[in-house]
Coordinates of C-alpha atoms in Angstrom, one line a residue:
X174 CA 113.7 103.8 95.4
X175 CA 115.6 103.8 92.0
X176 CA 116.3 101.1 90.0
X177 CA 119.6 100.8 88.2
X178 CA 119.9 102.8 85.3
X179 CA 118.0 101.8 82.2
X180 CA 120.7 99.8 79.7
X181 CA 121.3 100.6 76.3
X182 CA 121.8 97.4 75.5
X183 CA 119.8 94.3 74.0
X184 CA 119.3 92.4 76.9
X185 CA 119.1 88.6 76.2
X186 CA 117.0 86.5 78.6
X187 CA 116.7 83.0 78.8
X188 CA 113.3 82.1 79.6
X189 CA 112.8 78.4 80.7
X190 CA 109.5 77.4 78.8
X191 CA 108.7 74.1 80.5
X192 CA 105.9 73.0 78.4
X193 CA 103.8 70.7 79.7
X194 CA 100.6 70.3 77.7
X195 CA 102.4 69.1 74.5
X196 CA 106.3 69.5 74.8
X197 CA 109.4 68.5 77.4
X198 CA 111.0 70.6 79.1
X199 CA 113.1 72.8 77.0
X200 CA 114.5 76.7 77.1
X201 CA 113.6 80.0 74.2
X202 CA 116.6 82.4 73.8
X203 CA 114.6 85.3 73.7
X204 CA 116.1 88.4 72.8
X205 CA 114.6 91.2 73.9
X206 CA 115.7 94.4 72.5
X207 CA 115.4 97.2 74.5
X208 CA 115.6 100.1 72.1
X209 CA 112.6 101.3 72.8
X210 CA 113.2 104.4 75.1
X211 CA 111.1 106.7 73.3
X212 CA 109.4 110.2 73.6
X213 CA 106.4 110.5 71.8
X214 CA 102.8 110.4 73.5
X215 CA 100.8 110.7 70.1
X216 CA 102.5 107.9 68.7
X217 CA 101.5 108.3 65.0
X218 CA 101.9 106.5 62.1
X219 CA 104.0 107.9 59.9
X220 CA 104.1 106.6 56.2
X221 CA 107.6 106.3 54.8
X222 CA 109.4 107.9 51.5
X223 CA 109.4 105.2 48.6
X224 CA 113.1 105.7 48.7
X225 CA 113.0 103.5 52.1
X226 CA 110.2 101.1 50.8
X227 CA 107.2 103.2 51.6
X228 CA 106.5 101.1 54.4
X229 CA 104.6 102.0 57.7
X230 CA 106.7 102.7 61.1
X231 CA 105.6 104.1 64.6
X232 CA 105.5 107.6 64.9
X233 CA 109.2 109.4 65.8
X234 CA 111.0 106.2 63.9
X235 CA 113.7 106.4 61.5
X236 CA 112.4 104.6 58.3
X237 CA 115.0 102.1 56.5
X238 CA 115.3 99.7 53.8
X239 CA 114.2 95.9 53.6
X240 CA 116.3 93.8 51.5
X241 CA 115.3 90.1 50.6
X242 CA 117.6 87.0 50.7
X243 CA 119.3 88.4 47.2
X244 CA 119.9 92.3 48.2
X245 CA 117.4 93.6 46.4
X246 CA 115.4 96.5 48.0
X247 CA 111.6 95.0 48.9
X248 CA 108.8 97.7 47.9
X249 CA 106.2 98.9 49.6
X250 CA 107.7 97.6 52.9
X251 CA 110.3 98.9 55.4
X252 CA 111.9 98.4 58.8
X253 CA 111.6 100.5 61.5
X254 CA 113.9 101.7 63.9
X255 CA 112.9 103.2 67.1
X256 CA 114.7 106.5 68.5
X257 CA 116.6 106.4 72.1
X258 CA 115.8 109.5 74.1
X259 CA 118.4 108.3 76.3
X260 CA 121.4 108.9 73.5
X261 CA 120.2 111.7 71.7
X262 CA 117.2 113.2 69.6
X263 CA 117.1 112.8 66.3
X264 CA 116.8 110.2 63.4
X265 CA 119.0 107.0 63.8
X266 CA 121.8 105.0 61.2
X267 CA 120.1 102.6 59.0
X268 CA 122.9 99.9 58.7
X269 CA 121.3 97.4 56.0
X270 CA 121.7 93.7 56.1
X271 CA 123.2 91.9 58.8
X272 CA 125.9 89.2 57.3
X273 CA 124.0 86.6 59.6
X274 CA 120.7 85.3 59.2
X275 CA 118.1 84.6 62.3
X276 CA 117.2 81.0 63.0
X277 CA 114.6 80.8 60.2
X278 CA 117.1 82.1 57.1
X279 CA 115.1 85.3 56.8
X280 CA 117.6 88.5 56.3
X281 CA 117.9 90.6 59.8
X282 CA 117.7 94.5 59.3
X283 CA 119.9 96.3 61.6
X284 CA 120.4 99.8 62.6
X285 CA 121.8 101.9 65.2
X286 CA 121.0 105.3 67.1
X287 CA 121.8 108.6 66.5
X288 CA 125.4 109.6 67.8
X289 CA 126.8 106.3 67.0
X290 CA 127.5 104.2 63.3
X291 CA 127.3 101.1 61.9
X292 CA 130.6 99.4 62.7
X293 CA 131.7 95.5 62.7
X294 CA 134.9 93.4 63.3
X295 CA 136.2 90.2 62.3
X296 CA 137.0 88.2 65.0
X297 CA 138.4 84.7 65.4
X298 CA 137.9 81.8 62.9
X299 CA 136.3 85.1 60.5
X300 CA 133.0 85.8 62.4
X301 CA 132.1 89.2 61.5
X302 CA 131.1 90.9 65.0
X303 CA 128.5 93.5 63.9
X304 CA 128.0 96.3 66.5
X305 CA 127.0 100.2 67.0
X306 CA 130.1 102.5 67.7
X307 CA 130.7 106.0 69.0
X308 CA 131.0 108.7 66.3
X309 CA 133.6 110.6 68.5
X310 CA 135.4 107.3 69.2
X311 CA 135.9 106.0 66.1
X312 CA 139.6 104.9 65.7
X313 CA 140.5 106.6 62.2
X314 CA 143.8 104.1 62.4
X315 CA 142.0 100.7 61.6
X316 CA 141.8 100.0 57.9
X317 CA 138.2 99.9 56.7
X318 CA 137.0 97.6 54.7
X319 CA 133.8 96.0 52.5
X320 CA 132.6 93.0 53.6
X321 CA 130.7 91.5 50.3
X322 CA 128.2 89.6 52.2
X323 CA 127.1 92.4 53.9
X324 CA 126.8 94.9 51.1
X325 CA 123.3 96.1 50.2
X326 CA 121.9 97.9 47.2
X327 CA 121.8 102.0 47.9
X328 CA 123.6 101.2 51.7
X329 CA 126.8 102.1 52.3
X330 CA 128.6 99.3 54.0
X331 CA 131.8 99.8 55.0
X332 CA 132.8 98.9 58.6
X333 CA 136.2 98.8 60.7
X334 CA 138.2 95.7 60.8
X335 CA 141.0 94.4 63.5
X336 CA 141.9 90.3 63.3
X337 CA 141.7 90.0 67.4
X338 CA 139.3 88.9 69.3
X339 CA 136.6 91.5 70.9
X340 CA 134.2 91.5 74.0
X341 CA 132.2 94.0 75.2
X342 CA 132.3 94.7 79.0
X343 CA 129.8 96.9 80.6
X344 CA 130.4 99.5 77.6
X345 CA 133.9 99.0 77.2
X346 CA 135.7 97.6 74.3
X347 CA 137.7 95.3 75.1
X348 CA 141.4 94.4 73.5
X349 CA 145.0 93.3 74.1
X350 CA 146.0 96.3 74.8
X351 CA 142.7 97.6 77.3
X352 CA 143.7 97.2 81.2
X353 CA 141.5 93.8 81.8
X354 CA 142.0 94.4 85.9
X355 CA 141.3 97.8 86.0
X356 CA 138.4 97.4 83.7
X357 CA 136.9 93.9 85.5
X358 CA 137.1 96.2 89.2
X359 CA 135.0 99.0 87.8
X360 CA 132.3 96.7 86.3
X361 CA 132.0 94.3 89.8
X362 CA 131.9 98.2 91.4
X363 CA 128.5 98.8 88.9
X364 CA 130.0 102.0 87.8
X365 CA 131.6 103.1 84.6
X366 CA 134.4 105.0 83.5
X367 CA 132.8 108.4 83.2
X368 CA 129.8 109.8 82.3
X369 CA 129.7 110.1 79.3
X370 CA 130.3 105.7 79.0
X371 CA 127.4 105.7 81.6
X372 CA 124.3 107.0 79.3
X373 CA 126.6 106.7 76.1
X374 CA 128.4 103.3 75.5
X375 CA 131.7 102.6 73.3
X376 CA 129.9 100.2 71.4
X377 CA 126.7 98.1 71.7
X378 CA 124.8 95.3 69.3
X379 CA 123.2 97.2 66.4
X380 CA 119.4 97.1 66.7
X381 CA 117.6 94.4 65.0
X382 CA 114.4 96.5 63.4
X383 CA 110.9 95.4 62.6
X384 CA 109.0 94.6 60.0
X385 CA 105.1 94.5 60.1
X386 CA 102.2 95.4 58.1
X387 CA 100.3 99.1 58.3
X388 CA 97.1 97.5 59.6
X389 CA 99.4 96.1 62.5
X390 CA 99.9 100.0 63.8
X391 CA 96.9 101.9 62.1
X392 CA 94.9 99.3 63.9
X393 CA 94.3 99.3 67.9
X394 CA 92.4 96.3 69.0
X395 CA 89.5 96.5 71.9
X396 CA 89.6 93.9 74.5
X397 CA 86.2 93.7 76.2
X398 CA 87.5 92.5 79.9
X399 CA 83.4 92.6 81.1
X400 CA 80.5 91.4 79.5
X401 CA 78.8 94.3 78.1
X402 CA 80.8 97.1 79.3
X403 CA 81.1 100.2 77.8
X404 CA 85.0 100.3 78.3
X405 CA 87.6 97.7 76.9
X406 CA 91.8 97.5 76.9
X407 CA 93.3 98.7 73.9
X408 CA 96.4 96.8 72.1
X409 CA 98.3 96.2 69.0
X410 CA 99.0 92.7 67.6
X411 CA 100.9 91.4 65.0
X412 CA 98.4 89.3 63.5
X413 CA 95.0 91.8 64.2
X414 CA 92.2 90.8 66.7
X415 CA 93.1 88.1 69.1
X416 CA 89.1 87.5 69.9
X417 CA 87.4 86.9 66.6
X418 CA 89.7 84.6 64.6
X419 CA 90.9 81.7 64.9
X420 CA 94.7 81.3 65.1
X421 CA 95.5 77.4 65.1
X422 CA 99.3 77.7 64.5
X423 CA 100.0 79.9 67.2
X424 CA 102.0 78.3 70.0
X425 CA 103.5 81.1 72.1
X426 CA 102.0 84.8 73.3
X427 CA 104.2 87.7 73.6
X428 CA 102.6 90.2 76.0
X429 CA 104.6 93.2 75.9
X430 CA 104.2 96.1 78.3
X431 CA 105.2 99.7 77.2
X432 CA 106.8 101.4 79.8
X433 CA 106.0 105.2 81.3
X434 CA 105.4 106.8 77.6
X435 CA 102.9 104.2 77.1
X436 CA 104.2 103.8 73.2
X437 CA 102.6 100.3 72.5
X438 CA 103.3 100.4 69.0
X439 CA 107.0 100.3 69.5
X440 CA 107.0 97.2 71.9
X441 CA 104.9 95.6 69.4
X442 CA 107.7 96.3 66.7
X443 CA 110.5 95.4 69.3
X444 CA 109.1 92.7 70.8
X445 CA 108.2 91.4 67.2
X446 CA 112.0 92.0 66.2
X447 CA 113.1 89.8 69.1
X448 CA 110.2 86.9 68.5
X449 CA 112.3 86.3 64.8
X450 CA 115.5 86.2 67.1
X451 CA 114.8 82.9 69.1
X452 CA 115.0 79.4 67.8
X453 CA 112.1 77.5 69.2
X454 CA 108.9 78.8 67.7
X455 CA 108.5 79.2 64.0
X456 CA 107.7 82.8 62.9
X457 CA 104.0 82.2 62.1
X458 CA 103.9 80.6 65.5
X459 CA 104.3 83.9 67.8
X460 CA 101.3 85.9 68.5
X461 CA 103.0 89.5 69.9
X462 CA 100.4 91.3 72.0
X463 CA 101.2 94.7 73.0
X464 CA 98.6 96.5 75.4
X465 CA 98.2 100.4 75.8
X466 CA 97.7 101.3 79.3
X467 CA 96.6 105.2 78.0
X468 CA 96.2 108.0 79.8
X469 CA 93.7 111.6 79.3
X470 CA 96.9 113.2 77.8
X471 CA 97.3 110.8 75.0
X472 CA 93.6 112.3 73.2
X473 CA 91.7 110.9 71.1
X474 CA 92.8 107.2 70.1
X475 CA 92.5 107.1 66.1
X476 CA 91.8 103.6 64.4
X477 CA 90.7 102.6 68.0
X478 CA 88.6 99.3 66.9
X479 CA 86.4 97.6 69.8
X480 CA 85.6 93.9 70.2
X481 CA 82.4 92.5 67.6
X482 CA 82.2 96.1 66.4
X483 CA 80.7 97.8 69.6
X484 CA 81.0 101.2 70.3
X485 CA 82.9 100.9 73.8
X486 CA 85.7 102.9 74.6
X487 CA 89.8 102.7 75.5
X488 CA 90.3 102.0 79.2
X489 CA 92.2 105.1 80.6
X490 CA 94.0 105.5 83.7
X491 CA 95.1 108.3 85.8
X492 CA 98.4 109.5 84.5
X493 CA 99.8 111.9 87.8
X494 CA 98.0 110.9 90.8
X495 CA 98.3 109.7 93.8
X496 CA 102.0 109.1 91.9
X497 CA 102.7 108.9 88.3
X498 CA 101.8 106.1 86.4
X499 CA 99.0 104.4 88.0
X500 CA 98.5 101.5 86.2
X501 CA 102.3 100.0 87.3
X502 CA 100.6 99.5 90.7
X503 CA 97.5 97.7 90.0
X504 CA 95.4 101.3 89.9
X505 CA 91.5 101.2 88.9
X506 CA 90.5 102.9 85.5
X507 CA 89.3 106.7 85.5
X508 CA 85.9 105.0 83.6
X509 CA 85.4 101.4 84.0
X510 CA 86.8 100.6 87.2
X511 CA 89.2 98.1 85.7
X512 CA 92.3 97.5 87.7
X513 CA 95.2 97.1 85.2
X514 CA 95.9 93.9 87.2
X515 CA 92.7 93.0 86.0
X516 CA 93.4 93.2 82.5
X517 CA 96.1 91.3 82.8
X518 CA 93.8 89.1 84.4
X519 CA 91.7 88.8 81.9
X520 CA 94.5 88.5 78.9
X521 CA 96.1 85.6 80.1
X522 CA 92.7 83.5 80.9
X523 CA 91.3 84.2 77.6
X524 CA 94.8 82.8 76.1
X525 CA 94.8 80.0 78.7
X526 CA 91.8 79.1 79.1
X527 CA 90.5 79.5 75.7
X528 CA 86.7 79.3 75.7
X529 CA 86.5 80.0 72.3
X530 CA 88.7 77.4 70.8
X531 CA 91.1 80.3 68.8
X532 CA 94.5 78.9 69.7
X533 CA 93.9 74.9 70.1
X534 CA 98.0 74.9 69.9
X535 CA 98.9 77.3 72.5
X536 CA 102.0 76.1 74.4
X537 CA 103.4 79.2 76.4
X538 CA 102.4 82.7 77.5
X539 CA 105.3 85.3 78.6
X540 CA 104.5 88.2 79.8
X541 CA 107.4 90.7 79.3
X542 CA 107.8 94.3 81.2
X543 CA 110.4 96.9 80.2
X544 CA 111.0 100.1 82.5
X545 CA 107.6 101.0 84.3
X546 CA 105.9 97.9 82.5
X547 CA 108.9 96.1 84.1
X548 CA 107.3 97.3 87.5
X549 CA 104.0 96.2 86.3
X550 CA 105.1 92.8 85.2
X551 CA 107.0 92.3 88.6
X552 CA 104.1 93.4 91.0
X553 CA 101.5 91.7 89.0
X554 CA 103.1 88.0 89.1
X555 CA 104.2 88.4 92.9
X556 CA 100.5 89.6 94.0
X557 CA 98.0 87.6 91.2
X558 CA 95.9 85.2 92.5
X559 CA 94.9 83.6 89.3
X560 CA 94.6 80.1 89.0
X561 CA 95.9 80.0 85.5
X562 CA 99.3 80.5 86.8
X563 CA 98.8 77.1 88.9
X564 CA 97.2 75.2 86.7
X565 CA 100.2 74.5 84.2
X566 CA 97.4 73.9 81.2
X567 CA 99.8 76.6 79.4
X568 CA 103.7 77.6 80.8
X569 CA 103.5 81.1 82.0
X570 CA 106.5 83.4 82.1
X571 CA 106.8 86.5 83.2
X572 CA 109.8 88.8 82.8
X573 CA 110.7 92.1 84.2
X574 CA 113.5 94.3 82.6
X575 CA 114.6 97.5 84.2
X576 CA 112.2 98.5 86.5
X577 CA 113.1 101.3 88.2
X578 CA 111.8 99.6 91.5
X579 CA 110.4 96.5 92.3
X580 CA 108.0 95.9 95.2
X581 CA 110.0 93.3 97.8
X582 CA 108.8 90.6 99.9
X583 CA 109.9 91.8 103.5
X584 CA 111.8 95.0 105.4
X585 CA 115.2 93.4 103.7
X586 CA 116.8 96.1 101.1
X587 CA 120.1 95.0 99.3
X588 CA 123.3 96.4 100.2
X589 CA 126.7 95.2 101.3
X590 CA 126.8 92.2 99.0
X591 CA 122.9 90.9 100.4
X592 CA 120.1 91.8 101.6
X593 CA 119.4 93.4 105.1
X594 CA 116.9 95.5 107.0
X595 CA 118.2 99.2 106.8
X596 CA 119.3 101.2 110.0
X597 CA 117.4 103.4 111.8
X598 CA 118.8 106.7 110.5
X599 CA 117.7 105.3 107.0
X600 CA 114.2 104.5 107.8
X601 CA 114.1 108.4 109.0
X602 CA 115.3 109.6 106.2
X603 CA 112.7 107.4 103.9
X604 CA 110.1 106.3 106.4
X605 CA 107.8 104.9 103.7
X606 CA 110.6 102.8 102.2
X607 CA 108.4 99.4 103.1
X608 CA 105.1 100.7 101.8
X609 CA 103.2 99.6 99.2
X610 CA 104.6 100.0 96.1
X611 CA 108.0 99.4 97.2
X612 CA 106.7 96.8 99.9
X613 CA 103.6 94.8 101.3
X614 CA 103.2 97.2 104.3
X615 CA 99.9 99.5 104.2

């Protein structure tokens, strides 16, 4: 019933956007960078030291600089970088500037998790190859170097260089001298070459942090999925309510779903980060919606704002029974009654269909799932019976990255290079392999 082990890695996913209210057919490189494997279940805001900006980050984050086109340090601003629970606890590397640019010529802050530093390469024809490295692997015999362009003011920027052309395998650094064969047999097997590669890579792709303003996580949004109901779905946005103003530039929605810590704040930073990555839509054109599936345990909900100032209350849903995580599985609210499918429900037809006239420009809608929200992404789009997703008035998407399961279509299970129904002595040993959530049996 496990998925495959959550990577470390930025994943980049190419979602075909077919747009057929106002555009051809055309594809967004979206990046989606999964560095959001985090802890906390307060999720505070914490304000950060004016020697970082004095910016606002997500609670547990590791506060860093922001530098504009010239180097110089912005105030009253920084970048966040989420913590990996999966490395190690503790505060992360701030690594500056990237040398590169994103698609719009704004500067890309970079970091990288605890355990690991701030490391790059130049490769062929000079491309400076900026990734995360290993403390304990760092090969003291390469001559380090400055690269100008990448220098910041108060950030130490020194990295390793080699002339030779680098690729990264499945956590392994690849080089002249590395075993190709040996190396290319262990990926194709799925396994790595110890444990410590497995949850702890060589090297990776730094982070690429966030930027947004306090109000974006002081501020959770109400979204009243009933007419006069006392309870509504709580979510962050990067540009405030997504009911009461008008957004006419907006051309794509970034649903993100948090996964099993329910840290909505982060997946509104990363998925943010990764909206500046793609090439498509212009910055002020991405509206990033993250909703917060919460639970009892998370307490009181400060800043909590409901729709047209009403005094309704966050949706909550059962956070240990019948199994953990309720909501991935299309569970009602404990108050409300408000499947989270429901929700969902109710997002995409107040994006799609519009009634109020608040995104007249609105080309796509992706909903995007990471861990457990993965799950809820995957179950969602294979059971909804909404006609929005038929009606092609606005592309839909939806994505699901690392879920630990997925729900599948018939008694087939993959194994052996395909899929196949699984012998008898394995349906003894997990008679309820086919049942709903892994399945469509009752």
């Amino acid at each position: 019933r496990r998925g495959p082990p959550p990577l470390l890695l930025p994943v980049t996913m190419l979602i075909s956007t077919g747009v057929r209210r106002r555009s051809t057919r055309n594809q967004l490189l979206l990046p989606i960078l999964l560095a959001t494997f985090l802890t906390s279940q307060c999720h505070a805001v914490v304000k950060c030291d004016a020697s970082v900006g004095g910016g606002t980050c997500p609670d547990n984050n590791t506060c860093c600089p922001l530098f504009d086109d010239d180097g110089v340090q912005v105030k009253d601003s920084s970048s966040c970088l989420p913590p990996n629970k999966h490395i190690a606890a503790g505060p992360g590397v701030c690594c500056g500037r990237s040398v590169n640019s994103n698609a719009w010529e704004e500067p890309v802050m970079t970091g990288c998790p605890v355990g690991y530093r701030c490391a790059a390469t130049i490769a062929k024809y000079g491309n400076v190859e900026e990734y995360c490295q290993r403390v304990e692997d760092t090969d003291t015999s390469l001559d380090a170097i400055e690269l100008a362009e990448g220098m910041t003011k108060g950030i130490e920027a020194r990295v390793t260089g080699r002339i030779k052309d680098r690729k990264l395998l499945r956590g392994y650094d690849l080089t002249e001298e590395t075993d190709n064969n040996e190396l290319q047999s262990s990926y194709e097997e799925g396994i790595c070459s110890n444990a410590t590669d497995a949850v702890h890579p060589n090297t990776f792709p730094r982070y690429s942090l966030c930027t947004l303003p306090p109000a974006a996580f002081e501020n959770v949004h109400g979204f009243p999925l009933k007419d006069g109901d006392d309870w509504e779905l709580a979510y962050y946005s990067n540009m405030g309510s997504i009911t009461t103003v008008v957004k006419a530039d907006v051309r794509f929605v970034f649903i993100s779903i948090h996964g099993s810590s329910r840290n909505a704040d982060d997946y509104l930073c990363a998925a943010h980060s990764a909206s500046r990555l793609q090439a498509r839509y212009p910055p002020e054109s991405v509206l990033v919606v993250a909703p917060r599936f919460l639970a009892p345990e998370d307490g009181p909900l400060d800043g909590f704002r409901p729709s047209r100032g009403r005094g309704a209350l966050p949706l909550r849903w059962n956070e240990t029974s019948p199994i953990p995580h309720t909501w991935r599985y299309g569970a009602d609210s404990i108050q409300g009654g408000t499947s989270s499918y429901a929700a969902l429900d109710g997002l995409l037809e107040h994006f799609a269909l519009d009634p109020g006239g608040l995104y007249p420009k609105l080309e796509t809608i992706a909903l995007v799932g990471h861990s457990a929200g993965g799950q809820l992404a995957q179950r969602y789009s294979l059971l909804s019976q909404n006609t929005i997703l038929d009606d092609r008035l606005v592309t839909f998407r939806s994505v699901a990255a690392n879920p630990r399961s997925y729900c599948y279509l018939d008694q087939r299970r993959p194994g052996g290079g395909g899929y196949k129904v699984p012998t008898n002595d394995s349906v003894t040993r997990c008679p309820r392999y086919n049942e709903w959530q892994w399945g469509l049996a009752e």
